Tab-separated table of C-alpha atoms in Angstrom:
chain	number	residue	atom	x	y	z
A	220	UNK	CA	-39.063	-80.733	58.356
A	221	UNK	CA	-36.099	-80.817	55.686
A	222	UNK	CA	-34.815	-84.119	55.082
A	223	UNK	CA	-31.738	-85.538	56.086
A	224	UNK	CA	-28.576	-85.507	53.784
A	225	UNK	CA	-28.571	-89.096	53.612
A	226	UNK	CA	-32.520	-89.714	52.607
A	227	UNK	CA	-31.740	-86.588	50.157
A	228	UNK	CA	-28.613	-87.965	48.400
A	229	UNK	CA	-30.964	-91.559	47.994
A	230	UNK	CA	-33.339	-89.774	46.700
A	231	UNK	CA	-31.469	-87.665	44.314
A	232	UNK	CA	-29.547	-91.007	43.074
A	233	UNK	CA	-32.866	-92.840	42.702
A	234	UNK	CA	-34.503	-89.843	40.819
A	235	UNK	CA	-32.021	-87.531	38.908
A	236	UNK	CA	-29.009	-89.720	39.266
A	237	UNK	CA	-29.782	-92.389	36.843
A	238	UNK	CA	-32.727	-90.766	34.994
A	239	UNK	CA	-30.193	-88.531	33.962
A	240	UNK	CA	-28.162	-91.613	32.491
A	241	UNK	CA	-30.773	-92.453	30.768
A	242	UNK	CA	-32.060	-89.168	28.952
A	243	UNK	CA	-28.934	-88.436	27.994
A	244	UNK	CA	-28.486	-91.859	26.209
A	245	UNK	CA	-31.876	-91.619	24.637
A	246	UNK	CA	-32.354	-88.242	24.023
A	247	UNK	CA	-28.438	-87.003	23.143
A	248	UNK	CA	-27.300	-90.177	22.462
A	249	UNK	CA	-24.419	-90.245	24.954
A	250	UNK	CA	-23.351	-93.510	25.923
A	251	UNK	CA	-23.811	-94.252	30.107
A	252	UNK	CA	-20.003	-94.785	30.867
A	253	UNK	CA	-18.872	-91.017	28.383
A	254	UNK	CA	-22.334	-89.531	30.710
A	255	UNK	CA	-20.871	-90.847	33.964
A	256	UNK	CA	-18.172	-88.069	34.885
A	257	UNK	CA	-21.159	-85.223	33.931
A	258	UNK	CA	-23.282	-86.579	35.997
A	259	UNK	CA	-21.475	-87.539	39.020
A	260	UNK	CA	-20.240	-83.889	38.815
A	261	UNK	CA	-23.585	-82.165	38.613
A	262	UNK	CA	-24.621	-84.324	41.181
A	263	UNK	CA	-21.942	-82.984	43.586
A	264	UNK	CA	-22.257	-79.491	42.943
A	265	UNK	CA	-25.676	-80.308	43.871
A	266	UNK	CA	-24.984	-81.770	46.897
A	267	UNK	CA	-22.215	-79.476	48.186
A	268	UNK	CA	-25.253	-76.520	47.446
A	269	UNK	CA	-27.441	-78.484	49.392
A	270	UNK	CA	-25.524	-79.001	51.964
A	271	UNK	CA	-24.031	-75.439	52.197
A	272	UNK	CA	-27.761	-74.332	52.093
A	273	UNK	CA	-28.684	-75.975	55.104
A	274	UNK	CA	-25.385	-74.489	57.583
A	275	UNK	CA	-25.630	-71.015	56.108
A	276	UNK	CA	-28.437	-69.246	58.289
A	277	UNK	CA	-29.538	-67.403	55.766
A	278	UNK	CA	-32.997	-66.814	54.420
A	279	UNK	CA	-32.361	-68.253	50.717
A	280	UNK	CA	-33.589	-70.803	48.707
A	281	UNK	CA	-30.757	-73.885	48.941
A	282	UNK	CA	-31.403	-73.684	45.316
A	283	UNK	CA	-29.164	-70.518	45.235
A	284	UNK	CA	-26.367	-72.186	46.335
A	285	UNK	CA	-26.601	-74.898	43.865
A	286	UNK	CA	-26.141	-72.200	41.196
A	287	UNK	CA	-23.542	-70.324	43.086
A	288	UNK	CA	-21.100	-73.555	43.318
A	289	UNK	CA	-21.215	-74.434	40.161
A	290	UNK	CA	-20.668	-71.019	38.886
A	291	UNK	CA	-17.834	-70.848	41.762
A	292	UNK	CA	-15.926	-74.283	40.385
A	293	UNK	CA	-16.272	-74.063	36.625
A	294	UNK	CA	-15.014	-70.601	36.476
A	295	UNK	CA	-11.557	-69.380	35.457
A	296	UNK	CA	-10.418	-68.800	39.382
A	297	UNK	CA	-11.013	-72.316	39.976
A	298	UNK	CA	-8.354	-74.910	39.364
A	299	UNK	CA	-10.304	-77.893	38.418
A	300	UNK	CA	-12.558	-75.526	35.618
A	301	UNK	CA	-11.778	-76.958	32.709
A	302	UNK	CA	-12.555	-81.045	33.489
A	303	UNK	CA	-16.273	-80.375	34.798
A	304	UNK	CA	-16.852	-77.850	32.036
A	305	UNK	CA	-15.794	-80.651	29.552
A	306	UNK	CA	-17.537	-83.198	31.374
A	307	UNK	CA	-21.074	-81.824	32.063
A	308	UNK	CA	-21.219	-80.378	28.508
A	309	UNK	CA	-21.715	-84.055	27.664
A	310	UNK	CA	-24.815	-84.164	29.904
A	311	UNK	CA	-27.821	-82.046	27.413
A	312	UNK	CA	-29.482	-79.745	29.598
A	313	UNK	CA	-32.581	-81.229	28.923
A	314	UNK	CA	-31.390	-84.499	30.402
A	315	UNK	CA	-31.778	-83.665	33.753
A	316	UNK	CA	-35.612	-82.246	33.192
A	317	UNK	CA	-37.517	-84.744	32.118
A	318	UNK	CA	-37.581	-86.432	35.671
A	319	UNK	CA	-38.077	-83.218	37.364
A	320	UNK	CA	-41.570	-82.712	35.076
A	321	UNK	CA	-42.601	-86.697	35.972
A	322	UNK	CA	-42.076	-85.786	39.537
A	323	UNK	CA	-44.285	-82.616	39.419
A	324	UNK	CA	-46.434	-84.056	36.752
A	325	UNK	CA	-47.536	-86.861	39.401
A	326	UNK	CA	-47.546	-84.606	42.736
A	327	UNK	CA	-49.786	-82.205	40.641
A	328	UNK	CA	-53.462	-81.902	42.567
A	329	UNK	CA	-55.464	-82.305	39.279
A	330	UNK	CA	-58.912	-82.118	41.390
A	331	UNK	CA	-58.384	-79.084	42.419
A	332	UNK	CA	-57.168	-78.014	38.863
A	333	UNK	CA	-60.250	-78.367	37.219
A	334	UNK	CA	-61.981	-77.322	39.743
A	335	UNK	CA	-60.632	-73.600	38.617
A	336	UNK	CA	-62.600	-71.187	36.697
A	337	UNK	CA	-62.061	-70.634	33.197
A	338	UNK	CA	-61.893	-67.005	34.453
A	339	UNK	CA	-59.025	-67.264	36.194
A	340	UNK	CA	-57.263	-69.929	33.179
A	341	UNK	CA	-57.516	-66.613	31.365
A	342	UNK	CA	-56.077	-64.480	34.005
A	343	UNK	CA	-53.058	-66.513	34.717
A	344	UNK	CA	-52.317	-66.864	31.234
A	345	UNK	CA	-52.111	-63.241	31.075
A	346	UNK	CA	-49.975	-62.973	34.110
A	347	UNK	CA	-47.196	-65.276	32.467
A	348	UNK	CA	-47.591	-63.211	29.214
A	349	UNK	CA	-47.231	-60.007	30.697
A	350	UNK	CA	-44.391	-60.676	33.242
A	351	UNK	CA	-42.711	-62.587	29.691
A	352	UNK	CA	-42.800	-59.992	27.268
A	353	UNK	CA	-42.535	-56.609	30.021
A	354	UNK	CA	-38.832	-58.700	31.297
A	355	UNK	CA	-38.155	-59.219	27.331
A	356	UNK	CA	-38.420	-55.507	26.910
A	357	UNK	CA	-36.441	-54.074	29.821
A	358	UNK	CA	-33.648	-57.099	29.009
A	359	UNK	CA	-33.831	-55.785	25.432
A	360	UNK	CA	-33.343	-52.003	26.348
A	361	UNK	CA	-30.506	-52.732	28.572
A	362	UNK	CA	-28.370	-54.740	26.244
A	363	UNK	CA	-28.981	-51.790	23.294
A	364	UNK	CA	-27.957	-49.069	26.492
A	365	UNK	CA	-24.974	-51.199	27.513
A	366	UNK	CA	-24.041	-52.119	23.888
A	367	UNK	CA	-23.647	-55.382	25.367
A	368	UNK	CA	-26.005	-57.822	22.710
A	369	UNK	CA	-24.287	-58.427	19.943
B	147	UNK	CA	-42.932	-84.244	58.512
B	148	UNK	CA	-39.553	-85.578	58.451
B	149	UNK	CA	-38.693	-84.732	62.289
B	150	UNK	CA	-41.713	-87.230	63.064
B	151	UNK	CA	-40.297	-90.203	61.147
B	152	UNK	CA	-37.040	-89.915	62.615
B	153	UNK	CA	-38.471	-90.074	66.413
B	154	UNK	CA	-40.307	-93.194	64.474
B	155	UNK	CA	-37.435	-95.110	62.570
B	156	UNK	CA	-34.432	-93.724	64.648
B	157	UNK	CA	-32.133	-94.808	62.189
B	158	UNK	CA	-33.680	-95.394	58.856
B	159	UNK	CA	-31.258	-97.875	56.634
B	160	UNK	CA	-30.660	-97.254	52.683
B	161	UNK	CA	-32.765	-100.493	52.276
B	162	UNK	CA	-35.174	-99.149	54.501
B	163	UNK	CA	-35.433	-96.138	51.971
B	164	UNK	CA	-35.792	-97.815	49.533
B	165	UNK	CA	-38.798	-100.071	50.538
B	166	UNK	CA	-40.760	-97.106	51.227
B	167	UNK	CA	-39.957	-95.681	47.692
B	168	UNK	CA	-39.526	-98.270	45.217
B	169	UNK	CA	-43.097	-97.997	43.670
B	170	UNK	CA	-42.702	-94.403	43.036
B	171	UNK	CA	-38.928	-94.576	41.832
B	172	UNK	CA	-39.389	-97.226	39.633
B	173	UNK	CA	-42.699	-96.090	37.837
B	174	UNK	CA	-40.471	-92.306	37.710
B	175	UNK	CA	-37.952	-94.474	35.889
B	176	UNK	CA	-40.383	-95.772	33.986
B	177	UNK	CA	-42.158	-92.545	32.889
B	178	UNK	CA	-38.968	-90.809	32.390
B	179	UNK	CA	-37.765	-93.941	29.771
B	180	UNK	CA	-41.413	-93.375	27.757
B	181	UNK	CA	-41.105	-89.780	27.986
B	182	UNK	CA	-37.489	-89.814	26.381
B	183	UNK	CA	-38.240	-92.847	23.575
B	184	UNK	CA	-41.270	-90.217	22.629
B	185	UNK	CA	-38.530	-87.727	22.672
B	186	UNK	CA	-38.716	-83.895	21.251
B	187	UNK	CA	-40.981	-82.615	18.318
B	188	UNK	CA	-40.748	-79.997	16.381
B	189	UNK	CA	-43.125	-78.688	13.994
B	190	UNK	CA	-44.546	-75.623	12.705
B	191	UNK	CA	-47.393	-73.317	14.172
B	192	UNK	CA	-47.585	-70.597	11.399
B	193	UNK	CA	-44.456	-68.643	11.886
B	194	UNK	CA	-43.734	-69.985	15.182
B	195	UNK	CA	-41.347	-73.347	15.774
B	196	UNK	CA	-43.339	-74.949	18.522
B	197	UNK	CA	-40.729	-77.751	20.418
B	198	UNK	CA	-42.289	-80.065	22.987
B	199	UNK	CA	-39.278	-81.459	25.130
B	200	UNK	CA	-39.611	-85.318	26.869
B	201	UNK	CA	-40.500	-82.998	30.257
B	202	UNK	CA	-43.897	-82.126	29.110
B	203	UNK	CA	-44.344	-85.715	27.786
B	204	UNK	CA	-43.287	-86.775	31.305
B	205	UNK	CA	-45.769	-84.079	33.123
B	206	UNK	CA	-48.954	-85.356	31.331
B	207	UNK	CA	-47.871	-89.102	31.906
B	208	UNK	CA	-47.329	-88.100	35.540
B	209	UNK	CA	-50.653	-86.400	36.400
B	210	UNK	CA	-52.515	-89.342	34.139
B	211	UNK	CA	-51.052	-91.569	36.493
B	212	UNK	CA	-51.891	-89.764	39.559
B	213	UNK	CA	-54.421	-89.613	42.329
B	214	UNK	CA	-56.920	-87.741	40.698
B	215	UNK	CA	-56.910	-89.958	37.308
B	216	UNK	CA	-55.727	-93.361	36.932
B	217	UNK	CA	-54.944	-93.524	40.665
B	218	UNK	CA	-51.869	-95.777	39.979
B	219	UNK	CA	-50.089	-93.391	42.869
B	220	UNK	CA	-51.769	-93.375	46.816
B	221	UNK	CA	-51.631	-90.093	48.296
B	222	UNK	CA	-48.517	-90.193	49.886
B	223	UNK	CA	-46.580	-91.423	46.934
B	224	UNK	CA	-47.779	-88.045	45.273
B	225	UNK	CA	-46.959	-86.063	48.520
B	226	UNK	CA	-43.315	-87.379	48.152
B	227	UNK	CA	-43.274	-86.636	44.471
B	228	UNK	CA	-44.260	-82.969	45.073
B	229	UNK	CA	-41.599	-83.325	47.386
B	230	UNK	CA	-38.752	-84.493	45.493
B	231	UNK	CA	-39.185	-82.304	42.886
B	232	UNK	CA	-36.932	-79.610	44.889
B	233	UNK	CA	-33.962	-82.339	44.660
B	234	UNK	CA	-34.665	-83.498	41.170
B	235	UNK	CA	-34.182	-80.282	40.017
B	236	UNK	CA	-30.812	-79.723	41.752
B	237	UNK	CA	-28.943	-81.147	39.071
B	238	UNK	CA	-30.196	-79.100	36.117
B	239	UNK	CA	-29.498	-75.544	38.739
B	240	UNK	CA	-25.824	-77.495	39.126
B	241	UNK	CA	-25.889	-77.211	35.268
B	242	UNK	CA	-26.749	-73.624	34.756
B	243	UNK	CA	-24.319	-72.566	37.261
B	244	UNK	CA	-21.370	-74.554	35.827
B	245	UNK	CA	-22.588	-72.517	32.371
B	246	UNK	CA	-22.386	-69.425	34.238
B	247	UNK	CA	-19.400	-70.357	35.375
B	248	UNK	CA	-17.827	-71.365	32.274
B	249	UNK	CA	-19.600	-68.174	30.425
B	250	UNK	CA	-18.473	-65.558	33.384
B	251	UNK	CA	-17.244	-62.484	31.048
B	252	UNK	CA	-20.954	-62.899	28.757
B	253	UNK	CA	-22.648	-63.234	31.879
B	254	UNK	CA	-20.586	-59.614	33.897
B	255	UNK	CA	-21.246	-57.988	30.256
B	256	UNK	CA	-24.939	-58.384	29.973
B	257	UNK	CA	-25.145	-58.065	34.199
B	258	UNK	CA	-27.294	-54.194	34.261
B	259	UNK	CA	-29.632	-55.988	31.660
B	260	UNK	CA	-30.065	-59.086	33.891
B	261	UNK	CA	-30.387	-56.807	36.757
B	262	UNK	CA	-32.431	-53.830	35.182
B	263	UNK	CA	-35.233	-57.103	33.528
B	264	UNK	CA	-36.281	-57.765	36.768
B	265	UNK	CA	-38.389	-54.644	37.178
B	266	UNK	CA	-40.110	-56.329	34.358
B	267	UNK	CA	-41.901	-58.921	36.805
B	268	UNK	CA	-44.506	-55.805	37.261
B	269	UNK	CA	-45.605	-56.899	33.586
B	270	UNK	CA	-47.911	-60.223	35.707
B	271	UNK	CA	-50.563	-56.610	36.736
B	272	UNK	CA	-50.545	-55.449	33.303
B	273	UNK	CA	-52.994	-56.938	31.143
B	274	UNK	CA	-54.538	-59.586	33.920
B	275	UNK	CA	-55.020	-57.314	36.389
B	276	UNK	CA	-57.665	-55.003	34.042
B	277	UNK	CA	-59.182	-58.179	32.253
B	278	UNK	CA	-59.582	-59.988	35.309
B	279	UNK	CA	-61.578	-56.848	36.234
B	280	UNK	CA	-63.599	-56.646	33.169
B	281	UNK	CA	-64.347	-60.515	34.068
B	282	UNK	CA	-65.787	-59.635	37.116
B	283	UNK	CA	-63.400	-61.347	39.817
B	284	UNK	CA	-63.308	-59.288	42.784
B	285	UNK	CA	-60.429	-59.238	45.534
B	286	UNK	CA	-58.933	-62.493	44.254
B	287	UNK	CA	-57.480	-60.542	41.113
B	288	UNK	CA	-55.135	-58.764	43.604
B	289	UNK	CA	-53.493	-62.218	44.795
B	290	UNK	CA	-53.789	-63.288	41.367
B	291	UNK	CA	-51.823	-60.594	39.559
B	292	UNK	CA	-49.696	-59.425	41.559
B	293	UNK	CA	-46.806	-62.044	41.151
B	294	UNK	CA	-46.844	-64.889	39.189
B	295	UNK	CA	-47.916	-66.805	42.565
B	296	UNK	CA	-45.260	-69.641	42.934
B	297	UNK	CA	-44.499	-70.957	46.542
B	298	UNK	CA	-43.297	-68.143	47.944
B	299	UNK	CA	-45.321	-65.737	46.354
B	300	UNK	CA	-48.266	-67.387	47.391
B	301	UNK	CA	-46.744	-68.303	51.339
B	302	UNK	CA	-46.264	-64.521	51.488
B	303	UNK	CA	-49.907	-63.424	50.110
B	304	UNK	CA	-51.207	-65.757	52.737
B	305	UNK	CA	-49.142	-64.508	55.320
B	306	UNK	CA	-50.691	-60.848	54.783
B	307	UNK	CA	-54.458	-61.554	54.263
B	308	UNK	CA	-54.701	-65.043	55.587
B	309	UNK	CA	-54.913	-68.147	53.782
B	310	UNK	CA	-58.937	-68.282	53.673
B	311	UNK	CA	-58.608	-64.354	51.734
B	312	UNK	CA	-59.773	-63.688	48.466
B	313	UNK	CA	-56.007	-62.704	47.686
B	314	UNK	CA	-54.812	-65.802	48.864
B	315	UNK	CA	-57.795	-67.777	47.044
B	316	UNK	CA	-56.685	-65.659	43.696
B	317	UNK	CA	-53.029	-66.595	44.164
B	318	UNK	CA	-53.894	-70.188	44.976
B	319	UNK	CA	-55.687	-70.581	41.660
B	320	UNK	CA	-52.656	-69.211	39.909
B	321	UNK	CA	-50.648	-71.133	42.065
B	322	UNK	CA	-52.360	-74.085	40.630
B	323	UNK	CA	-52.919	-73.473	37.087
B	324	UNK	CA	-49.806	-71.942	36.529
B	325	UNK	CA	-47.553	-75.170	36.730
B	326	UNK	CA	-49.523	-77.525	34.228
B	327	UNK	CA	-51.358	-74.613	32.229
B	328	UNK	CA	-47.907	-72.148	32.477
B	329	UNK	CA	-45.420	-74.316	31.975
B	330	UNK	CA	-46.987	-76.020	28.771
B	331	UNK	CA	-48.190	-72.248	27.236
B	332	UNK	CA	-44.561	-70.626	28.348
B	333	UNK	CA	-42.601	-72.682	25.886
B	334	UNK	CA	-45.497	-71.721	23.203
B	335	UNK	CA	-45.256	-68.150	23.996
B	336	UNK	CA	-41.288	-67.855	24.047
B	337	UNK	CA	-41.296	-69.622	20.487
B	338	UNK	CA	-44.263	-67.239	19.103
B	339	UNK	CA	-42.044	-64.288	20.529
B	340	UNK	CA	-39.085	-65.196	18.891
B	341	UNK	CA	-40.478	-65.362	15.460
B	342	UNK	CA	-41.169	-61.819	15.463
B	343	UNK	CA	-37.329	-61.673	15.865
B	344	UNK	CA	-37.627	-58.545	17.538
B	345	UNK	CA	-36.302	-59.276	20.477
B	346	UNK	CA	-32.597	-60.651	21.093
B	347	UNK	CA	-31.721	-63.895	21.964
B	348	UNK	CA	-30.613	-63.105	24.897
B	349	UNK	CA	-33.099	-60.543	26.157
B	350	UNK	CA	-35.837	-63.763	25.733
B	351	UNK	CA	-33.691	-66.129	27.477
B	352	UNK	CA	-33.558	-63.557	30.750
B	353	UNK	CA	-37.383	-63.303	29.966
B	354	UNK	CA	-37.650	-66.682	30.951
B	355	UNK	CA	-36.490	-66.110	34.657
B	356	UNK	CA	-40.135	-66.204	35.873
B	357	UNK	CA	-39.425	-67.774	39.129
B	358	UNK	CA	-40.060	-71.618	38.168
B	359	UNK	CA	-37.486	-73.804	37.691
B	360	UNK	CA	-39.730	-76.071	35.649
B	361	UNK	CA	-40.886	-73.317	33.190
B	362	UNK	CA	-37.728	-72.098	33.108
B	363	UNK	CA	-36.306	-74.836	32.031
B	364	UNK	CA	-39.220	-75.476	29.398
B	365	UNK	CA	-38.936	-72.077	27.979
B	366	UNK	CA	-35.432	-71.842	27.454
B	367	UNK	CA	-35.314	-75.141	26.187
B	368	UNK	CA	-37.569	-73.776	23.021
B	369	UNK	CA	-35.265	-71.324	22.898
B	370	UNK	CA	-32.066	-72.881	22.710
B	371	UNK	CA	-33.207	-75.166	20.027
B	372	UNK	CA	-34.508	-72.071	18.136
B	373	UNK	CA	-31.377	-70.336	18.317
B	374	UNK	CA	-28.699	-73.514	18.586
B	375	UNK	CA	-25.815	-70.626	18.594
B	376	UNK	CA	-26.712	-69.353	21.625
B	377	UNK	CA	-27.760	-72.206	23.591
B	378	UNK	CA	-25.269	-72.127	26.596
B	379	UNK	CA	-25.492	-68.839	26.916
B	380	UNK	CA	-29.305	-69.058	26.782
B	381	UNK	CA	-29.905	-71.469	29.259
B	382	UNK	CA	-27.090	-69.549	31.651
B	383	UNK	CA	-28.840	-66.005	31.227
B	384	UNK	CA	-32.161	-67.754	31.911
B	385	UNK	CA	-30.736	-69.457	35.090
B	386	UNK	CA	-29.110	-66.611	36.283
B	387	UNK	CA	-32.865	-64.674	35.885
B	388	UNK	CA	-34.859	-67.136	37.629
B	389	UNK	CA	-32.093	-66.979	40.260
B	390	UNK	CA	-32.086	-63.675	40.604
B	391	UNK	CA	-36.356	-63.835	40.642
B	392	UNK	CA	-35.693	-66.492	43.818
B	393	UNK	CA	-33.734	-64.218	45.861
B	394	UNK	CA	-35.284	-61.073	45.501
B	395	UNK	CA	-39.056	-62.282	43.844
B	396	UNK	CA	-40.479	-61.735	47.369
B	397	UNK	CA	-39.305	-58.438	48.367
B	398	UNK	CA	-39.818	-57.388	44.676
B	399	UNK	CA	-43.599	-58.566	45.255
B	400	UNK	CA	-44.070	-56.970	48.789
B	401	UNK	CA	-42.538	-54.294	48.311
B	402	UNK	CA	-43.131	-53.324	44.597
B	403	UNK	CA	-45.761	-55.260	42.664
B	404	UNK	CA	-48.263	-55.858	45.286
B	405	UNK	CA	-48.375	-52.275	46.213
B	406	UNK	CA	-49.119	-51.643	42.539
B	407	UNK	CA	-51.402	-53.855	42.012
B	408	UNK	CA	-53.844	-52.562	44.847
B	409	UNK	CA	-53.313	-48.890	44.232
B	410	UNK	CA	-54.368	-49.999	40.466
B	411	UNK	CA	-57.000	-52.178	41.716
B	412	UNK	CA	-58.657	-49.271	44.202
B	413	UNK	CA	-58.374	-46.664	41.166
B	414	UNK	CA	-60.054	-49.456	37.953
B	415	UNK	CA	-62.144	-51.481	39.956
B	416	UNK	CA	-65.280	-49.172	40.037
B	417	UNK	CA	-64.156	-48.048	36.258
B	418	UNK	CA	-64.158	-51.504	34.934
B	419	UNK	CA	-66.550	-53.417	37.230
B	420	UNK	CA	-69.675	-53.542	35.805
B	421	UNK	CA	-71.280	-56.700	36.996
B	422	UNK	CA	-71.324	-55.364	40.610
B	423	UNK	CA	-72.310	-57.511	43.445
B	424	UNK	CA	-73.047	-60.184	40.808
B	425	UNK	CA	-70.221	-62.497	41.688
B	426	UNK	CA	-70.125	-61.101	45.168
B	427	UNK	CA	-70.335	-64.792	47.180
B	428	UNK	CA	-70.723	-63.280	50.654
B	429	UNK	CA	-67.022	-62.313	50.948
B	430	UNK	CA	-66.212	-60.342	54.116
């Protein structure tokens, strides 16, 4: 059912590849060529998580890997650190999002959306409030215990 | 899905890719450029500094555009879009980790905290799980409040009481409203919390690690233009939360929240229920 690397690295260059480009020279005014390095970098971090994700037997979202590699090669054990810390700081974080909302945004199933009870509008909104604000407190209690906010 | 089109087209080419997909790459282009042009506002709501990002510009162009709406997209161009939002997204988890990465020391200094926040995920029974109650929804509340029902949340509630279930109707709902409905009000809610300014910085931007990648991303957005001196390390912290909510979200639900919720739900369902049998459509 997952797709093949190839069909996945198409699609990433036809979605995130060169949408990213082009937020970042909208939106953060960076010019394509300075954006290039960034993005070609995030891009294979991605991949190599991807990838990774789909040998590894384990039962975790390929996501985590994504995270894990890039934390792995921009850290201080790794050699080539400092070059893809300097070059994806170039790329806004916000760059990279805006194609990830049109995708959603257009796979959404609005039928079924309005479809909902107002009932349960209220309910979920509570949900995200609660889970929001009960994390905000136990984050804020453990950075005061561990003196580590500051 | 995919194993089927490969018996089909034993070697798909590039091109061959491509012809299947311009339509919806092109009019993703497309919405992405008007999106960005629009770019981010800012104003004031009271004491709050409400920020709308190009994303949420892009997700209400998107679902205008859809099936359901204009109908610009067929049903299969949306089922691919849905899709390919797990690889859009790659890029932006590519970013937080490299800003993990970069921030290591921050990140092994506030690690108990990140750790410790998770137990705060109980906080989706809190207040929905008693006014859902008080509204008069039955079994479904248990689905509903028991995570904040993304994918897996809602694959696992299925998997226990079946996917025709109250609980796995209540999660559904969630499920549903909580992308277009969630990830619009989380941004609003992080900004409204911050003006209080009694939380840190940092304790919000773990806050955000609600299991979505697209509210995530929305909600620590508002808060790194808030608070432009933390920014990296806000958008790490959050990553790192919603990273730690995707690997252990599920057991945290099955093992934790969901047994809460329905030891809560047995002990203030007769207490608060008092429209009885009203709402009761036939459920078995």
């Amino acid at each position: 059912m997952a797709m093949t690397m190839k069909n996945w690295t198409l699609s990433l260059v036809f979605t995130s590849v060169i949408t990213m480009l082009l937020a970042n020279l909208i939106g953060n005014h960076v010019s394509i060529t300075e954006s290039i390095p960034g993005v070609l970098w995030l891009s294979a971090i991605a991949f190599t998580g991807i990838a990774l994700g789909k040998v590894i037997p384990l039962k975790i979202p390929p996501i985590v890997f994504v995270v894990l590699i890039g934390m792995l090669v921009a850290s201080p054990i790794s050699p080539i650190a400092q070059p893809i810390i300097d070059s994806t700081a170039k790329i806004s974080f916000m760059a990279p999002i805006t194609i990830v909302g049109t995708l959603a945004g257009i796979g959404l199933d609005f039928k079924s959306f309005i479809s909902q009870s107002w009932k349960m509008v209220i309910v979920a909104i509570l949900v995200f409030t609660g889970t929001f604000l009960i994390q905000a407190t136990f984050a804020e209690l453990f950075l005061h215990m561990t003196d580590a906010g500051n | 899905m995919k194993s089927s089109a490969s018996t089909v087209h034993p070697k798909q080419t590039a091109w061959g890719h491509v012809k299947e997909n311009y339509r919806l790459y092109a009019a993703a282009f497309l919405i992405v450029l008007i999106a960005e042009l629009i770019g981010m506002k800012k104003f004031n709501a009271g004491p709050a500094l409400i920020v709308i990002y190009p994303m949420l510009f892009a997700i209400v162009i998107g679902v205008v555009l859809g099936k359901d709406i204009v109908k610009f997209f067929t049903k299969e161009e949306t089922k691919k879009a849905s899709s390919l939002v797990l690889v859009a997204i790659t890029p932006f988890m590519a970013k937080v980790g490299v800003l993990a990465g970069a921030n290591l020391p921050e990140l092994v200094n506030v690690g108990p905290a990140l750790a410790f926040q998770e137990i705060g995920h109980i906080g989706t029974i809190l207040f929905a799980l008693p006014v859902a109650l008080l509204l008069g929804i039955k079994k479904e509340a248990i689905g509903a409040t028991s995570s904040t029902c993304r994918d897996k949340d809602y694959g696992l509630i299925c998997h226990l009481y079946g996917s025709e279930s109250p609980e796995a109707r209540g999660a559904l709902s969630i499920y549903i409203i909580g992308f277009l409905i969630g990830t619009v009000y989380i941004g609003f809610l992080a900004s409204f919390v911050a003006s209080f300014q009694f939380f840190h910085p940092l304790a919000l931007a773990m806050a955000c690690g609600i299991g979505s990648g697209v509210m995530m991303a929305a909600a620590s957005g508002t808060l790194a233009t808030i608070y432009p001196e933390y920014a990296d390390q806000i958008v790490m912290l959050a990553g790192a939360s919603d990273m730690l909510s995707a690997i252990v979200g599920i057991y945290f639900t099955l093992f934790i929240s969901l047994p809460i919720t329905k030891k809560l739900y047995a002990f203030l369902e007769p207490k608060l229920s008092f429209r009885k049998r009203l709402k009761y459509e036939g459920d078995v």
